[in-house]
Amino acid sequence: MMLDVDHFKKFNDRYGHQAGDDALQRIAAVVGTFAKRPLDLAARYGGEELAVILFDVSRENATRIAAQLRAAVQNLQIPHADQALGVVTLSVGVAILHPTLERSPEGVVQLADQALYAAKRDGRNGVRVCEREYEALSTGTFQVL
């Protein structure tokens, strides 16, 4: 999963960078609770983006977990006057793949990023899942044209 705090630049511009750092720490603490098993991982990917890697989950479970994660961040009720709901929200892109030796980690990151940008295009504060797009590939890195 790739996660992006919606309109975070506007948040920093309005409330200041210290408030932005505090918000990211609160969000990261919540995100970290979703990486429960030994092979699961939650990490900051860069800026206001975070990543969650879940090992051996079905599409249904990954979608459910992503929706729960999105709701948990919204439920923090961090004020954000530049958001329609008035609180910080999260967009989530989920990529599901079955690893093979021919596929690179970059490919799944790119697929999750594509799903994330689809969630943003759909209005933000949502979850998008990509899976079948990856299955047709023989290499790990690709671009949607």
CSV table of C-alpha atoms in Angstrom, one decimal:
chain,number,residue,atom,x,y,z
A,1,MET,CA,0.0,0.0,0.0
A,2,MET,CA,1.1,3.5,-0.8
A,3,LEU,CA,-0.5,6.2,1.4
A,4,ASP,CA,-0.5,9.9,0.9
A,5,VAL,CA,-1.9,12.6,3.3
A,6,ASP,CA,-4.4,14.6,1.3
A,7,HIS,CA,-3.4,18.2,0.6
A,8,PHE,CA,-0.5,18.1,3.0
A,9,LYS,CA,1.2,21.1,1.5
A,10,LYS,CA,-1.8,23.2,2.2
A,11,PHE,CA,-1.8,21.8,5.8
A,12,ASN,CA,1.9,22.9,6.2
A,13,ASP,CA,1.2,26.2,4.6
A,14,ARG,CA,-1.7,26.9,7.0
A,15,TYR,CA,-0.5,25.4,10.2
A,16,GLY,CA,3.2,25.4,9.9
A,17,HIS,CA,5.9,22.7,9.5
A,18,GLN,CA,6.0,21.8,13.2
A,19,ALA,CA,2.2,21.1,13.1
A,20,GLY,CA,2.9,19.1,9.9
A,21,ASP,CA,5.6,17.0,11.6
A,22,ASP,CA,3.3,16.4,14.6
A,23,ALA,CA,0.5,15.3,12.3
A,24,LEU,CA,2.8,13.0,10.4
A,25,GLN,CA,3.9,11.4,13.7
A,26,ARG,CA,0.3,10.8,14.8
A,27,ILE,CA,-0.6,9.4,11.4
A,28,ALA,CA,2.5,7.1,11.4
A,29,ALA,CA,1.7,5.8,14.8
A,30,VAL,CA,-1.7,4.7,13.5
A,31,VAL,CA,-0.4,3.3,10.3
A,32,GLY,CA,2.2,1.3,12.2
A,33,THR,CA,-0.6,-0.5,14.1
A,34,PHE,CA,-1.7,-2.1,10.8
A,35,ALA,CA,1.7,-3.9,10.3
A,36,LYS,CA,1.0,-6.6,13.0
A,37,ARG,CA,2.7,-9.7,11.8
A,38,PRO,CA,6.4,-10.5,11.7
A,39,LEU,CA,6.7,-10.0,7.9
A,40,ASP,CA,4.5,-6.9,7.7
A,41,LEU,CA,6.1,-3.5,7.4
A,42,ALA,CA,5.0,0.1,7.8
A,43,ALA,CA,7.4,2.9,6.8
A,44,ARG,CA,7.6,6.5,5.7
A,45,TYR,CA,8.3,6.4,2.0
A,46,GLY,CA,9.1,10.1,1.6
A,47,GLY,CA,7.5,13.5,2.4
A,48,GLU,CA,3.9,12.8,3.4
A,49,GLU,CA,3.9,9.4,1.8
A,50,LEU,CA,3.9,6.1,3.8
A,51,ALA,CA,4.0,2.5,2.7
A,52,VAL,CA,2.6,-0.6,4.2
A,53,ILE,CA,3.7,-4.1,3.1
A,54,LEU,CA,1.5,-7.0,4.1
A,55,PHE,CA,2.6,-10.5,3.5
A,56,ASP,CA,0.2,-13.1,2.1
A,57,VAL,CA,-3.2,-11.3,2.3
A,58,SER,CA,-6.1,-11.8,-0.1
A,59,ARG,CA,-7.5,-8.9,-2.2
A,60,GLU,CA,-10.5,-8.8,0.1
A,61,ASN,CA,-8.4,-8.5,3.2
A,62,ALA,CA,-6.0,-6.0,1.7
A,63,THR,CA,-9.0,-3.8,0.6
A,64,ARG,CA,-10.6,-4.1,4.0
A,65,ILE,CA,-7.4,-3.2,5.8
A,66,ALA,CA,-6.8,-0.3,3.6
A,67,ALA,CA,-10.3,1.0,4.2
A,68,GLN,CA,-9.8,0.6,8.0
A,69,LEU,CA,-6.5,2.4,7.8
A,70,ARG,CA,-8.0,5.3,5.9
A,71,ALA,CA,-10.8,5.6,8.4
A,72,ALA,CA,-8.4,5.4,11.4
A,73,VAL,CA,-6.5,8.4,10.1
A,74,GLN,CA,-9.6,10.3,9.5
A,75,ASN,CA,-10.8,9.4,13.0
A,76,LEU,CA,-7.7,11.1,14.5
A,77,GLN,CA,-9.7,14.3,13.8
A,78,ILE,CA,-6.6,16.3,13.0
A,79,PRO,CA,-8.1,19.7,12.0
A,80,HIS,CA,-7.5,20.7,8.3
A,81,ALA,CA,-9.5,23.7,7.2
A,82,ASP,CA,-8.5,23.2,3.6
A,83,GLN,CA,-10.3,19.8,3.4
A,84,ALA,CA,-13.9,19.3,2.7
A,85,LEU,CA,-14.4,17.2,5.9
A,86,GLY,CA,-12.3,19.7,7.9
A,87,VAL,CA,-9.9,17.0,9.1
A,88,VAL,CA,-6.8,15.3,7.7
A,89,THR,CA,-7.6,12.5,5.3
A,90,LEU,CA,-5.6,9.8,3.5
A,91,SER,CA,-5.6,8.4,0.0
A,92,VAL,CA,-4.5,4.8,-0.3
A,93,GLY,CA,-3.3,2.8,-3.3
A,94,VAL,CA,-3.1,-1.0,-3.0
A,95,ALA,CA,-1.1,-3.3,-5.2
A,96,ILE,CA,-1.5,-7.0,-5.0
A,97,LEU,CA,1.0,-9.4,-6.6
A,98,HIS,CA,2.3,-12.8,-6.4
A,99,PRO,CA,6.1,-12.5,-6.5
A,100,THR,CA,8.2,-14.3,-9.0
A,101,LEU,CA,11.9,-14.2,-9.8
A,102,GLU,CA,11.2,-12.3,-13.0
A,103,ARG,CA,9.4,-9.4,-11.2
A,104,SER,CA,11.2,-6.5,-9.5
A,105,PRO,CA,10.2,-4.7,-6.3
A,106,GLU,CA,10.0,-1.5,-8.3
A,107,GLY,CA,7.1,-2.9,-10.3
A,108,VAL,CA,4.9,-3.4,-7.3
A,109,VAL,CA,5.9,0.0,-6.0
A,110,GLN,CA,4.9,1.5,-9.3
A,111,LEU,CA,1.6,-0.3,-9.4
A,112,ALA,CA,0.8,0.9,-5.8
A,113,ASP,CA,1.7,4.4,-6.9
A,114,GLN,CA,-0.6,4.1,-9.9
A,115,ALA,CA,-3.4,3.0,-7.6
A,116,LEU,CA,-2.7,5.9,-5.2
A,117,TYR,CA,-2.9,8.4,-8.0
A,118,ALA,CA,-6.2,6.9,-9.1
A,119,ALA,CA,-7.5,7.3,-5.6
A,120,LYS,CA,-6.4,11.0,-5.7
A,121,ARG,CA,-8.1,11.5,-9.2
A,122,ASP,CA,-11.3,10.0,-7.8
A,123,GLY,CA,-11.5,12.8,-5.2
A,124,ARG,CA,-9.0,11.7,-2.5
A,125,ASN,CA,-9.9,10.2,0.9
A,126,GLY,CA,-10.4,6.8,-0.7
A,127,VAL,CA,-8.8,3.5,-1.6
A,128,ARG,CA,-8.0,2.1,-5.0
A,129,VAL,CA,-6.7,-1.5,-5.7
A,130,CYS,CA,-4.7,-2.7,-8.6
A,131,GLU,CA,-4.0,-6.4,-9.1
A,132,ARG,CA,-4.8,-7.9,-12.5
A,133,GLU,CA,-2.8,-5.2,-14.3
A,134,TYR,CA,0.3,-6.7,-12.8
A,135,GLU,CA,-0.5,-10.3,-13.6
A,136,ALA,CA,-0.3,-9.8,-17.4
A,137,LEU,CA,3.3,-8.5,-17.1
A,138,SER,CA,6.4,-10.6,-17.5
A,139,THR,CA,8.7,-7.9,-16.1
A,140,GLY,CA,8.5,-6.1,-12.9
A,141,THR,CA,8.7,-2.5,-14.1
A,142,PHE,CA,6.0,-1.0,-16.3
A,143,GLN,CA,4.1,2.1,-17.1
A,144,VAL,CA,0.4,2.6,-17.8
A,145,LEU,CA,0.1,4.4,-21.2
